[in-house]
Coordinates of C-alpha atoms in Angstrom, one line a residue:
M12 CA 12.1 -44.1 -40.0
H13 CA 13.9 -43.5 -36.6
I14 CA 13.7 -40.2 -34.7
V15 CA 17.0 -39.1 -33.0
S16 CA 16.6 -36.0 -30.8
G17 CA 14.1 -34.5 -33.2
S18 CA 15.9 -35.5 -36.4
R19 CA 14.3 -38.1 -38.7
I20 CA 16.9 -40.7 -39.7
P21 CA 16.2 -43.4 -42.3
E22 CA 16.6 -47.0 -41.3
E23 CA 19.5 -49.0 -42.6
G24 CA 19.2 -50.0 -46.2
V25 CA 16.8 -47.2 -47.1
F26 CA 19.4 -44.6 -47.9
D27 CA 22.6 -46.6 -48.3
M28 CA 24.3 -44.6 -51.0
N29 CA 27.7 -43.0 -50.6
L30 CA 27.2 -39.2 -50.2
G31 CA 30.7 -38.1 -51.1
N32 CA 34.5 -38.5 -50.7
G33 CA 36.4 -38.4 -47.4
D34 CA 33.7 -40.2 -45.4
G35 CA 35.5 -43.4 -44.9
G36 CA 33.1 -45.4 -47.0
A37 CA 30.1 -44.7 -44.7
T38 CA 26.6 -45.3 -46.0
G39 CA 24.1 -42.4 -46.4
S40 CA 22.3 -43.4 -43.2
E41 CA 25.5 -43.6 -41.2
L42 CA 26.5 -40.1 -42.4
L43 CA 23.1 -38.7 -41.4
R44 CA 23.4 -40.3 -38.0
A45 CA 26.9 -38.8 -37.7
Q46 CA 25.6 -35.4 -38.7
A47 CA 22.7 -35.7 -36.2
H48 CA 25.2 -36.5 -33.4
I49 CA 27.3 -33.4 -34.2
L50 CA 24.2 -31.1 -34.4
N51 CA 22.8 -32.6 -31.2
H52 CA 26.0 -31.5 -29.4
T53 CA 26.2 -28.2 -31.2
Y54 CA 22.8 -27.2 -30.1
S55 CA 22.8 -28.9 -26.7
F56 CA 23.1 -25.4 -25.1
I57 CA 19.4 -25.1 -25.8
N58 CA 18.5 -27.7 -23.2
S59 CA 20.6 -25.9 -20.6
L60 CA 19.1 -22.5 -21.3
C61 CA 15.6 -24.0 -21.2
L62 CA 16.5 -25.4 -17.8
K63 CA 17.7 -22.0 -16.8
W64 CA 14.4 -20.4 -17.9
A65 CA 12.4 -23.0 -16.0
I66 CA 14.3 -22.3 -12.7
E67 CA 14.1 -18.5 -13.2
Q68 CA 10.4 -18.8 -13.7
G69 CA 10.0 -21.1 -10.7
I70 CA 8.2 -23.7 -12.7
P71 CA 9.2 -26.6 -10.4
N72 CA 7.8 -24.6 -7.5
L73 CA 4.6 -23.9 -9.3
I74 CA 4.0 -27.5 -10.1
H75 CA 4.9 -28.6 -6.6
H76 CA 2.5 -26.1 -5.0
H77 CA -0.2 -26.9 -7.5
G78 CA -0.6 -30.3 -5.9
R79 CA -1.3 -32.1 -9.2
P80 CA -0.1 -32.1 -12.8
I81 CA -0.5 -28.5 -14.2
T82 CA -2.1 -27.9 -17.6
L83 CA -0.5 -25.7 -20.2
L84 CA -3.2 -23.1 -19.7
E85 CA -2.8 -23.1 -15.9
L86 CA 1.0 -22.8 -16.3
V87 CA 0.8 -19.9 -18.7
S88 CA -1.6 -18.1 -16.4
A89 CA 0.8 -18.4 -13.5
L90 CA 3.9 -17.2 -15.5
D91 CA 5.0 -13.7 -16.3
V92 CA 4.6 -14.1 -20.1
Q93 CA 3.3 -11.7 -22.7
P94 CA 0.0 -13.1 -24.0
T95 CA 1.3 -12.9 -27.6
K96 CA 4.2 -15.2 -26.7
A97 CA 2.3 -17.7 -24.6
H98 CA 2.4 -20.4 -27.3
Y99 CA 6.2 -20.5 -26.9
V100 CA 5.8 -21.9 -23.4
R101 CA 4.4 -25.2 -24.9
R102 CA 7.5 -25.5 -27.1
L103 CA 9.9 -24.8 -24.2
M104 CA 8.1 -27.3 -22.0
R105 CA 8.2 -29.9 -24.8
I106 CA 12.0 -29.6 -24.8
L107 CA 12.1 -29.9 -21.0
V108 CA 9.9 -33.0 -21.0
H109 CA 12.0 -34.5 -23.8
S110 CA 15.2 -33.8 -21.8
G111 CA 13.8 -35.6 -18.7
F112 CA 13.2 -32.7 -16.4
F113 CA 9.4 -33.0 -16.3
E114 CA 6.8 -35.6 -17.2
L115 CA 3.6 -35.1 -19.3
R116 CA 0.7 -37.1 -17.7
D117 CA -2.9 -37.7 -18.6
L118 CA -5.3 -36.1 -16.2
E119 CA -8.2 -37.9 -14.6
E120 CA -10.7 -35.4 -16.0
A121 CA -12.3 -35.8 -19.4
N122 CA -11.4 -34.0 -22.6
R123 CA -8.1 -35.9 -22.8
Q124 CA -6.2 -33.2 -21.0
T125 CA -2.6 -33.6 -20.0
G126 CA -0.5 -31.8 -17.4
Y127 CA 3.1 -31.3 -16.5
A128 CA 4.3 -33.2 -13.4
L129 CA 7.5 -33.3 -11.4
N130 CA 9.8 -36.3 -11.5
S131 CA 12.8 -37.3 -9.4
V132 CA 15.0 -34.8 -11.4
S133 CA 12.7 -31.7 -11.1
H134 CA 12.1 -32.5 -7.4
L135 CA 15.7 -31.4 -6.9
L136 CA 14.8 -28.0 -8.4
V137 CA 12.0 -27.3 -5.9
K138 CA 13.4 -24.5 -3.7
S139 CA 11.7 -25.8 -0.5
N140 CA 13.4 -29.2 -0.9
P141 CA 16.3 -29.5 1.6
S142 CA 18.3 -31.3 -1.1
S143 CA 17.5 -28.7 -3.8
I144 CA 20.3 -27.8 -6.2
A145 CA 18.3 -25.1 -8.0
A146 CA 20.7 -22.3 -6.8
Y147 CA 23.7 -24.3 -8.0
A148 CA 22.2 -25.0 -11.4
L149 CA 21.1 -21.4 -11.9
F150 CA 24.6 -20.0 -11.0
A151 CA 26.3 -22.5 -13.2
L152 CA 24.1 -21.5 -16.2
T153 CA 24.8 -17.7 -15.9
P154 CA 27.3 -16.3 -18.4
F155 CA 29.9 -15.4 -15.8
P156 CA 31.1 -18.9 -14.6
K157 CA 31.0 -20.5 -18.0
G158 CA 32.2 -17.7 -20.3
H159 CA 35.8 -18.7 -19.8
W160 CA 35.3 -21.9 -21.8
Q161 CA 35.2 -19.7 -24.9
Y162 CA 38.9 -19.2 -24.4
L163 CA 39.9 -22.8 -24.5
S164 CA 41.8 -22.8 -27.8
A165 CA 43.7 -19.6 -27.0
W166 CA 44.5 -20.8 -23.5
L167 CA 46.0 -24.1 -24.7
R168 CA 48.3 -22.2 -27.1
D169 CA 49.3 -19.7 -24.4
G170 CA 52.3 -20.0 -22.2
E171 CA 51.4 -21.2 -18.7
D172 CA 53.2 -18.4 -17.1
V173 CA 51.0 -15.9 -18.9
H174 CA 47.5 -17.2 -18.0
P175 CA 47.4 -20.0 -15.4
S176 CA 43.8 -20.7 -16.2
T177 CA 41.1 -20.1 -18.8
F178 CA 39.3 -18.0 -16.2
E179 CA 42.2 -15.6 -15.8
M180 CA 42.6 -15.3 -19.6
A181 CA 38.9 -14.4 -19.9
Y182 CA 38.5 -12.0 -17.0
G183 CA 42.0 -10.9 -16.1
V184 CA 41.9 -12.0 -12.5
P185 CA 41.9 -15.4 -10.6
A186 CA 38.5 -16.9 -10.0
W187 CA 38.7 -16.4 -6.2
D188 CA 39.4 -12.6 -6.7
A189 CA 36.3 -12.4 -9.0
W190 CA 34.2 -14.0 -6.3
R191 CA 35.0 -11.1 -4.0
S192 CA 32.3 -8.9 -5.6
P193 CA 29.5 -8.8 -3.0
E194 CA 26.8 -9.8 -5.6
I195 CA 28.8 -12.7 -7.1
N196 CA 30.0 -13.8 -3.7
S197 CA 26.4 -14.1 -2.5
L198 CA 25.3 -16.1 -5.6
F199 CA 28.4 -18.3 -5.4
N200 CA 28.0 -19.1 -1.7
E201 CA 24.3 -19.9 -2.2
A202 CA 25.2 -22.2 -5.1
M203 CA 27.9 -24.0 -3.1
A204 CA 25.5 -24.4 -0.1
S205 CA 22.9 -25.8 -2.5
D206 CA 25.4 -28.3 -3.9
S207 CA 26.7 -29.3 -0.4
S208 CA 23.2 -30.0 1.0
L209 CA 22.7 -33.0 -1.3
M210 CA 26.3 -34.1 -0.9
A211 CA 26.1 -33.9 2.9
K212 CA 23.2 -36.3 3.0
A213 CA 25.1 -38.8 0.7
V214 CA 28.3 -38.5 2.9
V215 CA 26.4 -39.2 6.1
D216 CA 24.4 -42.0 4.6
T217 CA 27.1 -43.8 2.7
C218 CA 30.5 -42.8 4.1
R219 CA 30.1 -43.2 7.8
G220 CA 33.1 -45.5 8.0
L221 CA 35.5 -42.8 6.8
F222 CA 34.9 -40.9 10.0
E223 CA 35.7 -43.8 12.4
G224 CA 38.7 -43.1 14.5
L225 CA 38.8 -39.4 13.7
S226 CA 38.3 -36.7 16.2
S227 CA 38.8 -33.6 14.0
V228 CA 38.4 -32.7 10.3
V229 CA 39.0 -29.6 8.3
D230 CA 36.5 -28.7 5.5
V231 CA 38.8 -26.9 3.0
G232 CA 36.8 -24.5 0.9
G233 CA 33.8 -25.3 3.0
G234 CA 32.0 -22.0 2.3
T235 CA 29.3 -21.2 4.8
G236 CA 29.6 -24.6 6.5
T237 CA 26.7 -26.5 5.1
L238 CA 28.5 -29.8 4.9
S239 CA 30.3 -29.4 8.2
K240 CA 27.1 -28.6 10.0
V241 CA 25.6 -31.8 8.9
I242 CA 28.7 -33.8 9.8
T243 CA 28.9 -32.4 13.3
Q244 CA 25.2 -33.3 13.8
A245 CA 25.7 -36.8 12.5
F246 CA 29.0 -37.5 14.4
P247 CA 28.9 -35.9 17.9
H248 CA 32.5 -37.0 18.6
L249 CA 33.9 -34.8 15.7
E250 CA 35.2 -31.3 15.7
C251 CA 35.0 -29.5 12.4
T252 CA 36.9 -26.5 11.1
V253 CA 35.8 -24.7 8.0
L254 CA 38.6 -23.1 6.1
D255 CA 37.7 -20.6 3.4
Q256 CA 38.7 -17.1 2.3
P257 CA 38.3 -14.4 4.9
H258 CA 35.5 -12.6 2.9
V259 CA 33.5 -15.8 2.8
V260 CA 33.6 -16.7 6.5
D261 CA 33.6 -13.2 7.8
G262 CA 30.7 -12.8 10.3
L263 CA 29.8 -16.5 10.3
V264 CA 29.2 -17.9 13.8
G265 CA 30.2 -21.4 14.7
S266 CA 29.6 -23.5 17.8
E267 CA 31.6 -25.6 20.3
R268 CA 32.5 -28.2 17.7
L269 CA 32.3 -26.0 14.5
K270 CA 34.7 -23.2 13.8
F271 CA 35.2 -20.9 10.9
V272 CA 38.8 -19.9 9.9
G273 CA 39.7 -17.4 7.2
G274 CA 42.9 -18.2 5.3
D275 CA 44.5 -19.6 2.2
M276 CA 44.7 -23.4 1.6
F277 CA 48.0 -22.9 -0.4
V278 CA 49.6 -21.2 2.6
E279 CA 48.4 -23.1 5.6
I280 CA 45.7 -25.7 6.5
P281 CA 44.7 -25.9 10.2
S282 CA 45.8 -29.0 12.0
A283 CA 43.3 -31.9 12.1
D284 CA 43.1 -35.7 11.7
A285 CA 41.8 -35.4 8.1
I286 CA 40.8 -32.8 5.5
I287 CA 37.7 -32.8 3.3
L288 CA 37.9 -31.4 -0.3
K289 CA 35.0 -31.4 -2.7
V290 CA 36.1 -32.7 -6.1
S291 CA 35.8 -30.5 -9.2
T292 CA 34.3 -32.0 -12.3
T293 CA 36.0 -29.6 -14.7
P294 CA 38.8 -31.3 -16.8
L295 CA 40.9 -28.0 -16.7
P296 CA 42.5 -26.0 -14.0
Y297 CA 39.7 -23.6 -12.9
V298 CA 41.7 -21.8 -10.3
S299 CA 45.4 -21.6 -9.5
N300 CA 47.6 -20.5 -6.6
D301 CA 50.0 -17.6 -6.9
K302 CA 52.6 -19.9 -8.5
G303 CA 50.2 -21.0 -11.2
R304 CA 49.8 -24.6 -10.0
P305 CA 46.3 -26.1 -10.4
C306 CA 44.4 -26.9 -7.2
L307 CA 44.7 -30.4 -5.8
Q308 CA 41.4 -32.1 -5.7
F309 CA 40.1 -35.1 -3.7
N310 CA 36.7 -36.8 -3.6
S311 CA 36.8 -38.1 0.0
T312 CA 38.5 -37.4 3.4
Y313 CA 42.2 -37.4 3.0
P314 CA 44.5 -37.9 6.0
I315 CA 47.1 -35.3 6.8
T316 CA 50.5 -36.7 7.3

């Protein structure tokens, strides 16, 4: 027997009867594997929501500050969990270990105890880590930024002049207008800064050649300037301008080589040798300009001509 994501699948030849019509002549074991594949994707949201729970509960931080692998009993004692529901923590942690977010290790003490430990993945969820993306993951897993995907079928049937994006179909306003809410804007900026911290390190470490010969760059949609601050520190010859919406950069203080400008990228981008745009991983237009055209996206510096 094989185990595929918790489903027991017979080996080839053990269950090789045809289970019905319309299956393309697949054997029984092939059909069960196909079913398991579908169900794994159908319920994949469970992994995401378990990750959300772990971040909300600060489990990566608890393990980090514990200084060694933490036992289930120690973890339950540190969490805000009703005693009658404590046994569910073991089940949730089992999913997170299986999904690769934590490791289960044997402790040096006797009694065959095991403890949960951080790995390279969960280290990125420790809030004190300068490269932490916990804020980004937590924002992405809230209902608001992902709810518009429920409208995918309706949006693809809809005329483009009616709803330029799934977000606008779901919420009635463009994404950038929705971010203007003080609460959402704060969460969004924190998430973008979290994502940019890790990207900034990668840019400085691996893309130094891109900045040779440049004296100025514009970070379009640069938020609170996390990426630009790292770039100006790493390249003393560069001047950086962060362009973002006025409500994002309002009150932010720059420096001699770092300036914040409020504006609209579809109207005007400040003059510079190159612009920087973080690429979006969504396969659909997430935001649009006032004419309904999807945003242009780049994954590196792009010269202005």
